[in-house]
Amino acid sequence: MDENNSYPLSSQNDFNGEEEEEDDDIMTSQELFQRLQQAWLNEKYSPVLLKHENLLVLATFELLDDIEKRLKASEHKTTSFRWLMHRTEYNRLYFILCSYIRTRCFKIEEYPAGALNSEEFLSPEECVYAHTYLNNMKQHLKRSVLTELKSEQQQQQQNDDNGLTQLLPKSNLNEFVFFQVDQSVNGLILSHEQNHNGTSNDIIDLKTDDQYIMQFRHIHKLLNEKQIHLV
């Protein structure tokens, strides 16, 4: 990748119509690669679906298109070491982007109801896919499960979509994850149980660059706010 090239990661509005101030900057191709790689690892190690990095994905597609044009326009295809290096970088970037999208699709299929409970975290395409997948799952459950129930139960369950949704698996927020701190955090509360002084027993401070292992439910908010990243 040519590190001298820059790619915008900004938009007047994101796909939800809200301002994306934190991403209102210009990145080099190397910075773009690093941010995409971290987004992919966060998504890979998180037990729940994280917010879709819409602008980051669009910028990556733009970078891939730019690299592909350069490769096709090269006069020394397959023989130049520089050409081979660019091709390798293209393949690596393409793999990470595809894996990021594939990981998110897998989570939507695994926990469709949970994904739709946080629609603001989905891209427009993911939202359509999640609704379609959930409706198909409900129809499947009606055909395969309700036929085994008594007539009274069948009628009750057919009229209660929430009951069918309860049959679907849910993500495990108590799963332990490894993470590294990007911004110091003071007074992270791990338990609301109080001692005889009326203060919480489990409060810790997270120091920058330190690594920890902790239940995901304690650090979910920190991850969304980009104060930490998963490793």
Short mmCIF file of C-alpha atoms in Angstrom, two decimals:
data_model
loop_
_atom_site.label_atom_id
_atom_site.label_comp_id
_atom_site.label_asym_id
_atom_site.label_seq_id
_atom_site.Cartn_x
_atom_site.Cartn_y
_atom_site.Cartn_z
CA MET A 1 0.00 0.00 0.00
CA ASP A 2 1.15 3.50 -0.73
CA GLU A 3 1.34 5.24 2.63
CA ASN A 4 1.38 8.66 0.93
CA ASN A 5 -2.21 8.22 -0.19
CA SER A 6 -4.90 9.50 2.14
CA TYR A 7 -8.48 8.35 2.45
CA PRO A 8 -11.33 10.32 4.01
CA LEU A 9 -13.15 8.80 6.92
CA SER A 10 -15.74 11.52 7.28
CA SER A 11 -19.29 12.23 6.28
CA GLN A 12 -21.83 14.90 7.05
CA ASN A 13 -24.12 12.17 8.33
CA ASP A 14 -23.60 8.50 9.01
CA PHE A 15 -26.09 5.84 7.96
CA ASN A 16 -28.29 6.57 10.99
CA GLY A 17 -28.42 10.27 10.21
CA GLU A 18 -26.26 11.27 13.18
CA GLU A 19 -23.02 13.22 13.07
CA GLU A 20 -19.89 11.12 13.29
CA GLU A 21 -17.53 13.69 14.76
CA GLU A 22 -14.91 11.27 16.05
CA ASP A 23 -14.27 9.91 12.56
CA ASP A 24 -14.09 13.32 10.89
CA ASP A 25 -10.47 13.00 9.77
CA ILE A 26 -8.20 11.93 6.96
CA MET A 27 -6.12 8.77 7.23
CA THR A 28 -3.21 7.28 5.35
CA SER A 29 -3.65 3.80 3.93
CA GLN A 30 -1.55 2.37 6.77
CA GLU A 31 -3.72 4.03 9.40
CA LEU A 32 -6.82 2.77 7.63
CA PHE A 33 -5.45 -0.77 7.65
CA GLN A 34 -4.65 -0.59 11.38
CA ARG A 35 -8.10 0.71 12.28
CA LEU A 36 -9.83 -1.92 10.15
CA GLN A 37 -7.71 -4.65 11.69
CA GLN A 38 -8.61 -3.51 15.21
CA ALA A 39 -12.32 -3.28 14.33
CA TRP A 40 -12.11 -6.84 13.00
CA LEU A 41 -10.37 -8.16 16.14
CA ASN A 42 -12.84 -6.38 18.42
CA GLU A 43 -15.73 -7.92 16.51
CA LYS A 44 -14.06 -11.32 16.45
CA TYR A 45 -13.45 -11.49 20.20
CA SER A 46 -16.63 -9.76 21.37
CA PRO A 47 -19.52 -12.06 22.36
CA VAL A 48 -22.04 -9.46 21.12
CA LEU A 49 -22.49 -7.51 17.92
CA LEU A 50 -20.64 -4.18 18.06
CA LYS A 51 -21.46 -0.96 16.24
CA HIS A 52 -20.91 -1.26 12.50
CA GLU A 53 -17.88 0.71 11.29
CA ASN A 54 -19.74 1.97 8.22
CA LEU A 55 -17.41 4.81 7.20
CA LEU A 56 -14.34 2.64 7.84
CA VAL A 57 -15.71 -0.10 5.56
CA LEU A 58 -16.53 2.39 2.80
CA ALA A 59 -13.03 3.88 3.01
CA THR A 60 -11.54 0.38 2.79
CA PHE A 61 -13.53 -0.41 -0.35
CA GLU A 62 -12.22 2.84 -1.84
CA LEU A 63 -8.64 1.85 -0.96
CA LEU A 64 -9.07 -1.63 -2.46
CA ASP A 65 -10.46 -0.13 -5.65
CA ASP A 66 -7.50 2.26 -5.84
CA ILE A 67 -4.94 -0.53 -5.34
CA GLU A 68 -6.64 -2.72 -7.93
CA LYS A 69 -6.53 0.06 -10.52
CA ARG A 70 -2.81 0.57 -9.85
CA LEU A 71 -2.15 -3.14 -10.21
CA LYS A 72 -3.99 -3.36 -13.52
CA ALA A 73 -2.24 -0.24 -14.85
CA SER A 74 1.25 -1.49 -13.96
CA GLU A 75 3.54 -2.19 -16.91
CA HIS A 76 5.46 -4.89 -15.01
CA LYS A 77 2.72 -7.23 -13.88
CA THR A 78 3.82 -10.31 -11.91
CA THR A 79 7.52 -9.55 -12.50
CA SER A 80 8.05 -6.43 -10.39
CA PHE A 81 8.77 -6.94 -6.68
CA ARG A 82 6.83 -3.74 -5.98
CA TRP A 83 3.84 -5.14 -7.89
CA LEU A 84 3.97 -8.37 -5.89
CA MET A 85 4.10 -6.44 -2.60
CA HIS A 86 1.07 -4.37 -3.59
CA ARG A 87 -0.78 -7.56 -4.55
CA THR A 88 0.05 -9.09 -1.18
CA GLU A 89 -1.20 -6.00 0.66
CA TYR A 90 -4.37 -6.03 -1.41
CA ASN A 91 -5.05 -9.67 -0.52
CA ARG A 92 -4.39 -9.06 3.17
CA LEU A 93 -6.69 -6.05 3.30
CA TYR A 94 -9.38 -7.89 1.34
CA PHE A 95 -9.21 -10.87 3.71
CA ILE A 96 -9.62 -8.71 6.82
CA LEU A 97 -12.55 -6.79 5.35
CA CYS A 98 -14.33 -9.99 4.27
CA SER A 99 -13.68 -11.61 7.64
CA TYR A 100 -15.06 -8.55 9.45
CA ILE A 101 -18.28 -8.65 7.42
CA ARG A 102 -18.54 -12.45 7.69
CA THR A 103 -18.11 -12.34 11.48
CA ARG A 104 -20.93 -9.82 11.81
CA CYS A 105 -23.21 -11.93 9.59
CA PHE A 106 -22.48 -14.99 11.71
CA LYS A 107 -23.47 -13.11 14.89
CA ILE A 108 -26.69 -11.89 13.27
CA GLU A 109 -27.54 -15.49 12.36
CA GLU A 110 -26.57 -16.71 15.83
CA TYR A 111 -28.47 -14.01 17.76
CA PRO A 112 -30.97 -12.34 15.38
CA ALA A 113 -33.30 -11.09 18.11
CA GLY A 114 -30.43 -9.57 20.07
CA ALA A 115 -29.07 -7.87 16.95
CA LEU A 116 -32.44 -6.23 16.27
CA ASN A 117 -32.63 -5.01 19.86
CA SER A 118 -29.72 -2.71 18.91
CA GLU A 119 -30.63 -1.74 15.37
CA GLU A 120 -28.57 1.44 15.68
CA PHE A 121 -25.48 -0.81 15.64
CA LEU A 122 -26.41 -2.33 12.27
CA SER A 123 -25.79 -1.09 8.77
CA PRO A 124 -28.93 -0.71 6.59
CA GLU A 125 -28.08 -3.94 4.76
CA GLU A 126 -27.49 -5.82 8.02
CA CYS A 127 -30.80 -4.55 9.39
CA VAL A 128 -32.70 -5.93 6.39
CA TYR A 129 -30.80 -9.22 6.65
CA ALA A 130 -31.51 -9.53 10.39
CA HIS A 131 -35.25 -8.92 9.94
CA THR A 132 -35.43 -11.43 7.09
CA TYR A 133 -33.44 -14.06 9.00
CA LEU A 134 -35.51 -13.62 12.19
CA ASN A 135 -38.80 -13.92 10.28
CA ASN A 136 -37.56 -17.09 8.60
CA MET A 137 -36.53 -18.52 11.97
CA LYS A 138 -39.96 -17.79 13.42
CA GLN A 139 -41.67 -19.50 10.50
CA HIS A 140 -39.38 -22.49 10.93
CA LEU A 141 -40.15 -22.72 14.66
CA LYS A 142 -43.88 -22.51 13.98
CA ARG A 143 -43.70 -25.39 11.51
CA SER A 144 -41.30 -27.61 13.45
CA VAL A 145 -42.22 -26.90 17.10
CA LEU A 146 -45.84 -25.77 17.25
CA THR A 147 -47.05 -28.83 15.35
CA GLU A 148 -46.01 -30.93 18.37
CA LEU A 149 -48.04 -28.87 20.85
CA LYS A 150 -51.68 -29.23 21.83
CA SER A 151 -54.22 -27.16 19.90
CA GLU A 152 -54.68 -24.61 22.74
CA GLN A 153 -50.93 -24.10 23.06
CA GLN A 154 -50.55 -23.83 19.29
CA GLN A 155 -53.07 -21.02 19.10
CA GLN A 156 -51.46 -19.16 21.99
CA GLN A 157 -47.92 -19.46 20.61
CA GLN A 158 -48.94 -18.51 17.06
CA ASN A 159 -50.30 -15.25 18.42
CA ASP A 160 -47.23 -14.59 20.51
CA ASP A 161 -44.11 -13.83 18.48
CA ASN A 162 -42.28 -12.88 21.66
CA GLY A 163 -42.71 -16.44 22.87
CA LEU A 164 -41.02 -17.73 19.73
CA THR A 165 -38.22 -15.21 20.14
CA GLN A 166 -37.54 -16.57 23.62
CA LEU A 167 -36.65 -19.91 22.04
CA LEU A 168 -33.72 -18.34 20.19
CA PRO A 169 -30.20 -18.29 21.75
CA LYS A 170 -28.88 -15.15 23.42
CA SER A 171 -25.34 -13.82 23.61
CA ASN A 172 -23.40 -14.45 26.82
CA LEU A 173 -22.39 -11.15 28.43
CA ASN A 174 -20.67 -13.06 31.24
CA GLU A 175 -18.04 -14.44 28.87
CA PHE A 176 -14.47 -13.53 29.83
CA VAL A 177 -12.42 -11.50 27.35
CA PHE A 178 -8.87 -10.14 27.20
CA PHE A 179 -8.45 -6.44 26.56
CA GLN A 180 -5.86 -3.67 26.57
CA VAL A 181 -6.53 -0.18 27.89
CA ASP A 182 -6.18 2.75 25.48
CA GLN A 183 -7.39 5.43 27.90
CA SER A 184 -7.10 5.24 31.69
CA VAL A 185 -10.35 4.48 33.51
CA ASN A 186 -10.85 5.37 37.16
CA GLY A 187 -13.38 3.69 39.42
CA LEU A 188 -14.73 0.89 37.24
CA ILE A 189 -17.46 -0.79 39.30
CA LEU A 190 -17.48 -4.59 39.01
CA SER A 191 -20.12 -5.29 41.64
CA HIS A 192 -22.89 -3.23 43.24
CA GLU A 193 -22.65 -5.17 46.50
CA GLN A 194 -21.68 -2.78 49.28
CA ASN A 195 -19.57 -3.24 52.38
CA HIS A 196 -20.36 -1.96 55.89
CA ASN A 197 -19.15 1.55 54.88
CA GLY A 198 -21.75 1.76 52.13
CA THR A 199 -19.18 1.62 49.30
CA SER A 200 -18.78 -1.00 46.59
CA ASN A 201 -16.35 -3.82 47.30
CA ASP A 202 -15.23 -4.24 43.72
CA ILE A 203 -13.90 -1.02 42.19
CA ILE A 204 -10.72 -0.97 40.15
CA ASP A 205 -8.71 1.51 38.10
CA LEU A 206 -7.56 0.59 34.60
CA LYS A 207 -4.19 1.97 33.54
CA THR A 208 -3.23 2.84 29.98
CA ASP A 209 -1.46 0.03 28.05
CA ASP A 210 -2.18 -2.54 30.78
CA GLN A 211 -3.92 -5.77 29.82
CA TYR A 212 -6.73 -7.44 31.77
CA ILE A 213 -9.16 -10.34 31.63
CA MET A 214 -12.70 -9.58 32.71
CA GLN A 215 -16.33 -10.46 32.08
CA PHE A 216 -17.55 -8.68 28.97
CA ARG A 217 -20.54 -7.06 30.69
CA HIS A 218 -18.18 -4.95 32.80
CA ILE A 219 -16.31 -3.44 29.85
CA HIS A 220 -18.95 -3.38 27.07
CA LYS A 221 -19.48 0.37 27.44
CA LEU A 222 -15.72 1.06 27.49
CA LEU A 223 -15.32 -0.87 24.25
CA ASN A 224 -18.10 1.09 22.54
CA GLU A 225 -16.44 4.33 23.67
CA LYS A 226 -13.07 3.10 22.29
CA GLN A 227 -11.35 3.38 25.67
CA ILE A 228 -10.14 -0.20 25.31
CA HIS A 229 -9.62 -2.79 22.56
CA LEU A 230 -9.87 -6.57 22.69
CA VAL A 231 -6.82 -8.77 22.24
#
